[in-house]
Amino acid sequence: HAMYRRLTRRPSVGSHMLGLIAQELNLSELQLDALKQHRAKIHKDREILVTCSKLVEELRAKVEEHMKNQHKVLGGMRRILNPTQVAKYVMWVEKSKKQMGQAAGGH
């Protein structure tokens, strides 16, 4: 969440940072104006990065949910099937995943 706050700063902070950069790099007025024009692209990139960060967090949560659910499913299978059948089932699932991936153009 710190990353999100850092990426969604107020424009005044951005203007202040631009001023500091201009001073530090000893930018000409022409360069400073060009950077100001470039700010919209930088802002858009920052928005994309924020969206990506949110999606990564959602993906992590979904993967965790999937792993917990898969553990419950296998636990249930172990109560129903004998150990040899469970092993065959797990192998079948893995083989099916690979075949479905290949059919969908995956590796």
mmCIF file of C-alpha atoms in Angstrom:
data_model
loop_
_atom_site.group_PDB
_atom_site.id
_atom_site.type_symbol
_atom_site.label_atom_id
_atom_site.label_comp_id
_atom_site.label_asym_id
_atom_site.label_seq_id
_atom_site.Cartn_x
_atom_site.Cartn_y
_atom_site.Cartn_z
ATOM 1 C CA HIS A 1 0.000 0.000 0.000
ATOM 2 C CA ALA A 2 2.961 2.312 0.521
ATOM 3 C CA MET A 3 3.777 1.853 -3.162
ATOM 4 C CA TYR A 4 0.216 2.862 -4.100
ATOM 5 C CA ARG A 5 0.430 6.031 -1.976
ATOM 6 C CA ARG A 6 3.827 6.851 -3.443
ATOM 7 C CA LEU A 7 2.509 6.408 -6.979
ATOM 8 C CA THR A 8 -0.636 8.504 -6.507
ATOM 9 C CA ARG A 9 0.938 11.682 -5.188
ATOM 10 C CA ARG A 10 -0.790 14.995 -5.581
ATOM 11 C CA PRO A 11 0.196 16.987 -8.683
ATOM 12 C CA SER A 12 1.703 19.716 -6.450
ATOM 13 C CA VAL A 13 4.216 17.183 -5.174
ATOM 14 C CA GLY A 14 5.037 16.317 -8.790
ATOM 15 C CA SER A 15 5.540 19.994 -9.616
ATOM 16 C CA HIS A 16 7.803 20.377 -6.604
ATOM 17 C CA MET A 17 9.790 17.296 -7.648
ATOM 18 C CA LEU A 18 10.096 18.631 -11.182
ATOM 19 C CA GLY A 19 11.463 21.878 -9.783
ATOM 20 C CA LEU A 20 14.008 19.973 -7.704
ATOM 21 C CA ILE A 21 15.037 17.871 -10.702
ATOM 22 C CA ALA A 22 15.339 20.979 -12.870
ATOM 23 C CA GLN A 23 17.562 22.595 -10.276
ATOM 24 C CA GLU A 24 19.660 19.476 -9.671
ATOM 25 C CA LEU A 25 20.185 18.842 -13.400
ATOM 26 C CA ASN A 26 20.560 22.520 -14.223
ATOM 27 C CA LEU A 27 17.858 22.298 -16.900
ATOM 28 C CA SER A 28 17.260 25.078 -19.380
ATOM 29 C CA GLU A 29 13.800 26.643 -19.670
ATOM 30 C CA LEU A 30 13.340 24.757 -22.953
ATOM 31 C CA GLN A 31 14.173 21.447 -21.265
ATOM 32 C CA LEU A 32 11.901 22.241 -18.316
ATOM 33 C CA ASP A 33 9.018 23.070 -20.666
ATOM 34 C CA ALA A 34 9.613 19.827 -22.589
ATOM 35 C CA LEU A 35 9.545 17.848 -19.324
ATOM 36 C CA LYS A 36 6.321 19.578 -18.298
ATOM 37 C CA GLN A 37 4.796 18.464 -21.601
ATOM 38 C CA HIS A 38 6.052 14.951 -20.913
ATOM 39 C CA ARG A 39 4.331 14.845 -17.494
ATOM 40 C CA ALA A 40 1.048 13.543 -18.925
ATOM 41 C CA LYS A 41 2.861 10.459 -20.233
ATOM 42 C CA ILE A 42 4.587 9.999 -16.894
ATOM 43 C CA HIS A 43 1.251 10.317 -15.094
ATOM 44 C CA LYS A 44 -0.369 7.791 -17.453
ATOM 45 C CA ASP A 45 2.527 5.389 -16.845
ATOM 46 C CA ARG A 46 2.101 5.836 -13.097
ATOM 47 C CA GLU A 47 -1.616 5.008 -13.420
ATOM 48 C CA ILE A 48 -0.763 1.859 -15.378
ATOM 49 C CA LEU A 49 1.746 0.840 -12.704
ATOM 50 C CA VAL A 50 -0.849 1.362 -9.962
ATOM 51 C CA THR A 51 -3.324 -0.794 -11.906
ATOM 52 C CA CYS A 52 -0.681 -3.493 -12.401
ATOM 53 C CA SER A 53 0.152 -3.458 -8.691
ATOM 54 C CA LYS A 54 -3.518 -3.906 -7.803
ATOM 55 C CA LEU A 55 -3.848 -6.771 -10.298
ATOM 56 C CA VAL A 56 -0.762 -8.493 -8.855
ATOM 57 C CA GLU A 57 -2.282 -8.271 -5.368
ATOM 58 C CA GLU A 58 -5.586 -9.675 -6.667
ATOM 59 C CA LEU A 59 -3.712 -12.474 -8.420
ATOM 60 C CA ARG A 60 -1.804 -13.333 -5.233
ATOM 61 C CA ALA A 61 -5.073 -13.519 -3.310
ATOM 62 C CA LYS A 62 -6.680 -15.724 -5.986
ATOM 63 C CA VAL A 63 -3.678 -18.068 -6.102
ATOM 64 C CA GLU A 64 -3.773 -18.364 -2.319
ATOM 65 C CA GLU A 65 -7.523 -19.056 -2.454
ATOM 66 C CA HIS A 66 -6.937 -21.688 -5.159
ATOM 67 C CA MET A 67 -4.192 -23.401 -3.136
ATOM 68 C CA LYS A 68 -6.383 -23.566 -0.025
ATOM 69 C CA ASN A 69 -9.308 -24.922 -2.032
ATOM 70 C CA GLN A 70 -7.106 -27.455 -3.807
ATOM 71 C CA HIS A 71 -5.863 -28.657 -0.414
ATOM 72 C CA LYS A 72 -9.471 -29.152 0.717
ATOM 73 C CA VAL A 73 -10.320 -31.004 -2.513
ATOM 74 C CA LEU A 74 -7.361 -33.367 -2.134
ATOM 75 C CA GLY A 75 -8.221 -33.910 1.526
ATOM 76 C CA GLY A 76 -11.716 -34.940 0.504
ATOM 77 C CA MET A 77 -10.366 -37.206 -2.227
ATOM 78 C CA ARG A 78 -8.084 -38.911 0.317
ATOM 79 C CA ARG A 79 -11.088 -39.729 2.472
ATOM 80 C CA ILE A 80 -12.927 -41.251 -0.507
ATOM 81 C CA LEU A 81 -10.167 -42.963 -2.509
ATOM 82 C CA ASN A 82 -7.423 -45.350 -1.490
ATOM 83 C CA PRO A 83 -3.799 -44.075 -1.671
ATOM 84 C CA THR A 84 -3.132 -45.631 -5.093
ATOM 85 C CA GLN A 85 -6.266 -44.033 -6.529
ATOM 86 C CA VAL A 86 -5.304 -40.649 -5.062
ATOM 87 C CA ALA A 87 -1.864 -40.895 -6.690
ATOM 88 C CA LYS A 88 -3.431 -41.830 -10.033
ATOM 89 C CA TYR A 89 -5.903 -38.959 -9.692
ATOM 90 C CA VAL A 90 -3.120 -36.428 -9.034
ATOM 91 C CA MET A 91 -1.156 -37.742 -12.028
ATOM 92 C CA TRP A 92 -4.285 -37.590 -14.191
ATOM 93 C CA VAL A 93 -4.923 -33.956 -13.156
ATOM 94 C CA GLU A 94 -1.351 -32.957 -14.025
ATOM 95 C CA LYS A 95 -1.504 -34.774 -17.379
ATOM 96 C CA SER A 96 -4.853 -33.150 -18.166
ATOM 97 C CA LYS A 97 -3.485 -29.687 -17.328
ATOM 98 C CA LYS A 98 -0.601 -30.191 -19.745
ATOM 99 C CA GLN A 99 -2.902 -31.457 -22.487
ATOM 100 C CA MET A 100 -5.328 -28.565 -22.005
ATOM 101 C CA GLY A 101 -2.416 -26.116 -22.052
ATOM 102 C CA GLN A 102 -1.121 -27.567 -25.286
ATOM 103 C CA ALA A 103 -4.593 -27.511 -26.825
ATOM 104 C CA ALA A 104 -4.906 -23.838 -25.856
ATOM 105 C CA GLY A 105 -1.543 -23.022 -27.431
ATOM 106 C CA GLY A 106 0.441 -23.141 -24.173
ATOM 107 C CA HIS A 107 3.586 -25.075 -23.406
#
